[in-house]
Amino acid sequence: MISDRDACIILNMISGIGYARYKALVRRFGSPAAVLQATRSEISEVKGFGGNLADTVANWQQEINYTAEIELANRSGVRIYTIEDGDYPDVLRQLVDPPLVLYVRGTLPDFNSNCVSIVGSRRMSAYGDRMTRQFAADAVMAGWKVISGLAFGVDASAHKSTLAAGGITVGVLGGGLLRVHPQEHVPLAAAIVKNHGAIISEFPMNFPVSRQSFPRRNRIVAALSQATVVIEAGVESGALITAHMALEQGKAVFALPGRVDEPQAAGCNLLIRDCGAKLVTSFQDVLSDFDFLPGLSPREETFTEPPPEKAPAKLFNEAEELICRDLTVNGPGSLDDLAVRTKLAAGALAGTLMALEIRDVIVKSPGNIYSLK
């Protein structure tokens, strides 16, 4: 007996059926499972279904090997979420055209908060690589997850830097999970999964990548994030597609400015000048725009002047807690002051202060005086 969930996976495997046609079929026949019981003539009455597509749906058992698809997913350690499932990611349901199915290898994080997509050119410059690594590492330090597309260039640099910093990253593919593209990134995909992240796709297991599949991938990258950061992009870069889709979804978009004579900066400069993207020079700009501490809801919804000594116990490691307590009790101080007061080693102190500054917990004033923000 075919369930609605099974039917959703089957219909997703039929080329030409997306969310709009899926909903049209379900409205006409009452449920996904009922669609697969309909005749060709009944299906052809539904708007958008010509003869060939109606034939394919009516004869799905000859066209689609559903059992083989499920066995392949199971052998590959892939979980399948459908739009009919209660645990399907809410952020994707909000799309105008959500994926019918999500194939997942690894662990899906909570996409409802603290997710940033870092995207950019496949042919990034040395500067672009350096800035990508900095943004990804700072995002991890601030407790954010990093989403990208596993492509060459900025995508791969963002994933690798997130892993190196001990963070969680998600790679969205433009083909099936057995068609990791480029093939050189199979080890990177495996590392993402091993380190508590995930690689995901809306396409069936063996679906090949194409020029048409990448824009569909990009809308998912944008949807999974509260913010999109474009590091470098030419005027025809796929990263610009992601940025425009994020803007259409009402998400915050940030772009790193570049030299006006540098082709790889042209797309970012265009986003800032004409498209409403916000100029960004560090991940601190993203945090400031959202105006909340990592891991928490906006301040006005979460706090009412909490006792300063209670927050560090929940949010910070031992060194961070020590510094925050000292600044609370003894007030602002220089690096030398804090070294004496906390008795932390100079290297550990400097690194911890930088982390707290990135996380928007402390502020460094002129004269290198540190205080709680």
Coordinates of C-alpha atoms in Angstrom, one line a residue:
M1 CA 0.0 0.0 0.0
I2 CA 1.5 3.4 -1.1
S3 CA 1.4 6.0 1.7
D4 CA 1.2 9.7 1.2
R5 CA 4.9 9.9 2.1
D6 CA 5.8 7.2 -0.4
A7 CA 3.8 9.0 -3.1
C8 CA 5.6 12.3 -2.3
I9 CA 9.0 10.7 -2.9
I10 CA 7.7 9.0 -6.1
L11 CA 6.3 12.2 -7.5
N12 CA 9.5 14.0 -6.7
M13 CA 11.4 11.4 -8.8
I14 CA 9.3 12.4 -11.9
S15 CA 11.0 15.1 -13.9
G16 CA 8.8 18.1 -14.4
I17 CA 6.9 17.9 -11.1
G18 CA 7.7 20.6 -8.6
Y19 CA 5.7 22.0 -5.7
A20 CA 3.1 23.9 -7.9
R21 CA 2.2 20.8 -9.9
Y22 CA 2.3 18.6 -6.9
K23 CA -0.2 20.8 -5.1
A24 CA -2.4 20.9 -8.2
L25 CA -2.5 17.1 -8.3
V26 CA -3.2 16.8 -4.5
R27 CA -6.0 19.4 -4.8
R28 CA -7.6 17.5 -7.6
F29 CA -7.3 14.0 -6.2
G30 CA -7.3 14.6 -2.4
S31 CA -4.0 13.1 -1.4
P32 CA -0.6 12.3 -2.8
A33 CA -1.4 8.5 -2.6
A34 CA -4.6 9.1 -4.6
V35 CA -2.7 10.8 -7.3
L36 CA -0.9 7.5 -8.1
Q37 CA -4.2 5.8 -8.5
A38 CA -5.5 8.2 -11.1
T39 CA -5.8 7.4 -14.8
R40 CA -4.0 9.2 -17.6
S41 CA -7.2 11.0 -18.7
E42 CA -7.9 12.2 -15.2
I43 CA -4.4 13.5 -14.7
S44 CA -4.4 15.2 -18.1
E45 CA -7.3 17.3 -17.0
V46 CA -5.1 19.0 -14.3
K47 CA -3.6 22.3 -15.5
G48 CA 0.0 22.0 -16.4
F49 CA -0.1 18.3 -17.3
G50 CA 0.4 17.6 -21.0
G51 CA 0.2 14.1 -22.5
N52 CA 3.8 13.0 -21.8
L53 CA 3.8 14.1 -18.2
A54 CA 0.3 12.6 -17.6
D55 CA 1.6 9.4 -19.1
T56 CA 4.6 9.3 -16.8
V57 CA 2.5 9.9 -13.7
A58 CA -0.2 7.4 -14.6
N59 CA 2.4 4.8 -15.5
W60 CA 4.8 5.6 -12.6
Q61 CA 5.4 1.9 -11.8
Q62 CA 7.0 1.4 -15.2
E63 CA 8.9 4.8 -15.1
I64 CA 10.1 4.9 -11.4
N65 CA 12.0 2.2 -9.4
Y66 CA 10.9 3.4 -6.0
T67 CA 12.1 0.3 -4.1
A68 CA 15.6 0.7 -5.6
E69 CA 15.7 4.4 -4.5
I70 CA 14.7 3.6 -0.9
E71 CA 17.2 0.7 -0.7
L72 CA 19.9 2.9 -2.1
A73 CA 19.2 5.7 0.4
N74 CA 19.2 3.2 3.3
R75 CA 22.5 1.6 2.2
S76 CA 24.0 5.1 1.9
G77 CA 22.9 6.2 5.4
V78 CA 20.6 8.8 3.9
R79 CA 17.4 9.9 5.7
I80 CA 14.5 11.2 3.6
Y81 CA 12.2 14.0 4.8
T82 CA 9.1 14.8 2.7
I83 CA 6.9 17.8 2.9
E84 CA 4.2 15.5 4.3
D85 CA 6.4 14.8 7.4
G86 CA 6.1 16.6 10.7
D87 CA 9.9 16.9 11.1
Y88 CA 10.4 18.5 7.7
P89 CA 12.4 21.8 8.3
D90 CA 10.0 24.6 8.9
V91 CA 12.3 27.2 7.2
L92 CA 11.8 25.4 3.9
R93 CA 8.0 25.2 4.3
Q94 CA 8.0 29.0 4.1
L95 CA 9.3 29.0 0.6
V96 CA 7.0 29.7 -2.3
D97 CA 8.2 26.5 -3.9
P98 CA 9.6 24.3 -1.1
P99 CA 11.3 21.1 -1.9
L100 CA 9.0 18.1 -2.0
V101 CA 11.7 15.9 -0.5
L102 CA 14.9 16.5 1.3
Y103 CA 17.6 13.8 1.2
V104 CA 20.0 14.1 4.2
R105 CA 23.3 12.5 5.0
G106 CA 24.4 13.5 8.5
T107 CA 22.7 15.5 11.2
L108 CA 20.4 18.4 10.4
P109 CA 21.0 21.4 12.8
D110 CA 18.3 23.7 14.0
F111 CA 17.9 26.1 11.1
N112 CA 15.6 28.5 13.0
S113 CA 18.4 30.6 14.4
N114 CA 22.1 31.4 14.0
C115 CA 22.6 30.2 10.5
V116 CA 24.6 32.1 7.9
S117 CA 25.2 31.2 4.3
I118 CA 28.6 32.2 3.1
V119 CA 28.8 32.1 -0.7
G120 CA 30.9 33.6 -3.5
S121 CA 32.9 33.0 -6.6
R122 CA 34.3 29.6 -7.7
R123 CA 37.4 31.5 -8.8
M124 CA 38.1 33.5 -5.7
S125 CA 41.2 35.5 -5.1
A126 CA 43.7 35.1 -2.3
Y127 CA 42.0 38.0 -0.6
G128 CA 38.6 36.3 -1.0
D129 CA 40.0 33.1 0.5
R130 CA 41.4 35.0 3.4
M131 CA 38.2 36.8 4.1
T132 CA 36.1 33.7 3.7
R133 CA 38.2 31.9 6.3
Q134 CA 38.0 34.9 8.6
F135 CA 34.2 35.2 8.3
A136 CA 33.6 31.4 8.8
A137 CA 35.9 31.2 11.8
D138 CA 34.3 34.2 13.4
A139 CA 30.8 32.8 12.7
V140 CA 31.8 29.6 14.5
M141 CA 33.3 31.6 17.4
A142 CA 29.9 33.4 17.7
G143 CA 28.0 30.1 17.7
W144 CA 26.6 30.2 14.2
K145 CA 26.2 27.4 11.7
V146 CA 27.6 27.9 8.2
I147 CA 25.6 26.9 5.1
S148 CA 27.1 26.8 1.6
G149 CA 27.0 24.9 -1.7
L150 CA 30.1 22.7 -1.6
A151 CA 31.3 24.2 -4.9
F152 CA 34.9 25.2 -5.7
G153 CA 36.2 28.5 -4.3
V154 CA 34.4 30.4 -1.6
D155 CA 31.9 27.6 -0.8
A156 CA 34.7 25.0 -0.1
S157 CA 36.8 27.5 1.8
A158 CA 33.7 28.3 4.0
H159 CA 33.1 24.7 4.7
K160 CA 36.7 23.8 5.4
S161 CA 37.2 26.9 7.7
T162 CA 34.1 26.1 9.6
L163 CA 35.3 22.5 10.2
A164 CA 38.8 23.7 11.2
A165 CA 37.2 26.0 13.8
G166 CA 35.2 23.2 15.2
G167 CA 31.9 24.4 13.9
I168 CA 28.9 22.9 12.2
T169 CA 28.4 23.3 8.4
V170 CA 25.8 22.1 5.9
G171 CA 26.5 21.6 2.2
V172 CA 23.5 21.8 -0.2
L173 CA 24.1 19.9 -3.4
G174 CA 22.9 20.7 -7.0
G175 CA 22.5 17.0 -7.7
G176 CA 21.7 13.8 -5.9
L177 CA 23.8 12.7 -2.8
L178 CA 25.5 10.1 -5.0
R179 CA 26.5 12.8 -7.4
V180 CA 28.7 15.0 -5.2
H181 CA 29.9 17.8 -7.5
P182 CA 32.8 18.4 -7.9
Q183 CA 34.0 14.9 -7.3
E184 CA 37.1 16.4 -5.6
H185 CA 34.9 17.4 -2.7
V186 CA 33.8 13.9 -1.8
P187 CA 36.3 13.9 1.1
L188 CA 35.0 17.3 2.2
A189 CA 31.4 16.1 2.2
A190 CA 32.5 13.1 4.3
A191 CA 34.2 15.4 6.8
I192 CA 31.1 17.6 7.1
V193 CA 29.0 14.6 7.9
K194 CA 31.6 13.2 10.3
N195 CA 31.7 16.5 12.2
H196 CA 28.0 16.6 13.0
G197 CA 27.0 18.6 9.9
A198 CA 25.1 17.4 6.9
I199 CA 25.0 17.3 3.1
I200 CA 21.5 17.7 1.7
S201 CA 19.7 17.6 -1.6
E202 CA 16.1 17.8 -2.9
F203 CA 17.1 15.6 -5.9
P204 CA 16.9 11.8 -6.1
M205 CA 20.0 9.9 -5.1
N206 CA 21.5 9.6 -8.6
F207 CA 20.2 12.8 -10.1
P208 CA 22.9 14.5 -12.2
V209 CA 23.9 18.1 -11.8
S210 CA 22.9 20.6 -14.5
R211 CA 22.7 24.3 -15.2
Q212 CA 19.1 24.2 -14.1
S213 CA 19.7 22.4 -10.9
F214 CA 22.1 24.9 -9.3
P215 CA 19.6 27.8 -9.0
R216 CA 17.3 25.4 -7.3
R217 CA 20.1 24.5 -4.9
N218 CA 20.8 28.2 -4.3
R219 CA 17.2 28.9 -3.1
I220 CA 17.7 26.3 -0.4
V221 CA 21.0 27.7 0.7
A222 CA 19.3 31.1 1.1
A223 CA 16.3 29.6 2.9
L224 CA 18.3 27.7 5.5
S225 CA 20.0 30.9 6.7
Q226 CA 18.9 34.1 8.5
A227 CA 21.7 35.9 6.7
T228 CA 23.6 35.5 3.5
V229 CA 27.2 36.9 3.1
V230 CA 28.6 37.2 -0.4
I231 CA 32.4 37.3 -0.2
E232 CA 33.3 37.7 -3.9
A233 CA 31.2 37.4 -7.0
G234 CA 31.3 38.4 -10.6
V235 CA 28.3 40.0 -12.2
E236 CA 27.1 36.5 -13.5
S237 CA 28.1 34.5 -10.5
G238 CA 25.7 32.0 -9.0
A239 CA 26.3 33.7 -5.7
L240 CA 24.3 36.6 -6.9
I241 CA 21.4 34.3 -7.6
T242 CA 21.6 33.1 -4.0
A243 CA 21.7 36.8 -2.8
H244 CA 18.7 37.8 -4.9
M245 CA 16.8 34.8 -3.7
A246 CA 17.6 35.6 -0.1
L247 CA 16.4 39.2 -0.6
E248 CA 13.2 37.9 -2.1
Q249 CA 12.7 35.7 0.9
G250 CA 13.1 38.7 3.2
K251 CA 16.5 37.6 4.5
A252 CA 19.4 39.9 5.4
V253 CA 22.0 40.0 2.7
F254 CA 25.6 41.3 3.3
A255 CA 28.3 41.8 0.7
L256 CA 32.0 42.4 1.1
P257 CA 33.1 45.4 -1.0
G258 CA 36.1 45.2 -3.3
R259 CA 38.1 47.2 -5.7
V260 CA 36.2 48.7 -8.6
D261 CA 38.7 47.4 -11.1
E262 CA 38.5 43.8 -9.8
P263 CA 36.0 41.6 -11.7
Q264 CA 35.5 39.3 -8.7
A265 CA 34.3 42.3 -6.7
A266 CA 31.9 43.6 -9.3
G267 CA 28.9 41.5 -8.1
C268 CA 29.4 42.5 -4.5
N269 CA 29.7 46.2 -5.3
L270 CA 26.5 45.9 -7.4
L271 CA 24.6 44.2 -4.6
I272 CA 25.6 47.1 -2.3
R273 CA 24.8 49.9 -4.7
D274 CA 21.6 48.7 -6.4
C275 CA 20.1 45.7 -4.5
G276 CA 19.9 46.6 -0.9
A277 CA 22.7 44.4 0.4
K278 CA 24.5 45.8 3.5
L279 CA 28.2 46.5 3.3
V280 CA 30.1 44.2 5.6
T281 CA 33.8 44.1 6.6
S282 CA 33.6 41.5 9.4
F283 CA 31.2 39.1 11.0
Q284 CA 30.7 41.6 13.7
D285 CA 28.7 43.6 11.2
V286 CA 26.3 40.6 10.9
L287 CA 26.0 40.2 14.7
S288 CA 25.4 44.0 15.1
D289 CA 22.6 43.9 12.5
F290 CA 20.8 41.1 14.3
D291 CA 21.4 42.7 17.7
F292 CA 21.5 39.5 19.8
L293 CA 23.9 37.3 21.5
P294 CA 24.8 34.0 19.8
G295 CA 22.5 31.2 20.7
L296 CA 19.8 33.5 22.1
S297 CA 16.7 35.3 20.8
P298 CA 16.8 39.1 20.4
R299 CA 17.6 40.8 23.6
E300 CA 14.3 42.5 24.0
E301 CA 12.5 39.1 23.9
T302 CA 15.0 37.3 26.1
F303 CA 16.2 39.6 28.8
T304 CA 14.9 42.1 31.3
E305 CA 18.2 43.4 32.8
P306 CA 19.5 40.0 33.9
P307 CA 22.0 39.8 36.7
P308 CA 25.4 40.0 34.8
E309 CA 26.9 37.2 36.9
K310 CA 24.2 34.7 35.7
A311 CA 24.7 35.0 32.0
P312 CA 28.3 33.7 31.8
A313 CA 27.4 30.5 33.6
K314 CA 25.1 29.5 30.7
L315 CA 27.0 31.1 27.7
F316 CA 30.7 31.0 28.3
N317 CA 33.6 28.7 29.0
E318 CA 35.7 29.0 32.1
A319 CA 38.1 31.6 30.8
E320 CA 35.3 33.7 29.3
E321 CA 33.3 33.5 32.5
L322 CA 36.4 34.6 34.6
I323 CA 36.9 37.7 32.4
C324 CA 33.2 38.6 32.4
R325 CA 32.9 38.3 36.1
D326 CA 36.1 40.4 36.6
L327 CA 34.7 43.2 34.3
T328 CA 31.4 43.1 36.2
V329 CA 33.0 43.4 39.6
N330 CA 36.1 45.5 38.9
G331 CA 35.0 47.5 35.9
P332 CA 36.9 48.1 32.6
G333 CA 40.6 47.4 32.3
S334 CA 43.5 47.2 29.9
L335 CA 45.1 43.9 28.7
D336 CA 47.7 44.3 31.5
D337 CA 45.0 45.0 34.1
L338 CA 43.1 41.9 33.1
A339 CA 46.2 39.8 33.1
V340 CA 46.9 40.7 36.7
R341 CA 43.3 40.5 37.8
T342 CA 42.4 37.2 36.1
K343 CA 45.9 35.6 36.3
L344 CA 45.3 34.2 32.8
A345 CA 48.3 33.6 30.5
A346 CA 48.9 36.4 28.0
G347 CA 48.2 34.3 25.0
A348 CA 45.0 32.7 26.4
L349 CA 43.8 36.1 27.6
A350 CA 44.3 37.8 24.3
G351 CA 42.5 35.0 22.4
T352 CA 39.6 34.9 24.8
L353 CA 39.2 38.7 24.7
M354 CA 39.1 38.5 20.9
A355 CA 36.5 35.8 21.0
L356 CA 34.3 37.8 23.4
E357 CA 34.7 40.9 21.2
I358 CA 33.6 39.0 18.1
R359 CA 30.6 37.6 20.0
D360 CA 29.6 41.2 20.9
V361 CA 29.9 40.6 24.6
I362 CA 32.7 43.1 25.3
V363 CA 33.9 46.2 23.6
K364 CA 37.4 47.6 23.2
S365 CA 37.6 51.4 23.6
P366 CA 40.3 53.8 22.5
G367 CA 43.5 53.1 24.5
N368 CA 42.7 49.3 24.3
I369 CA 40.4 49.4 27.4
Y370 CA 38.0 46.5 27.6
S371 CA 34.5 46.6 29.2
L372 CA 31.3 44.7 29.1
K373 CA 29.0 45.9 26.3

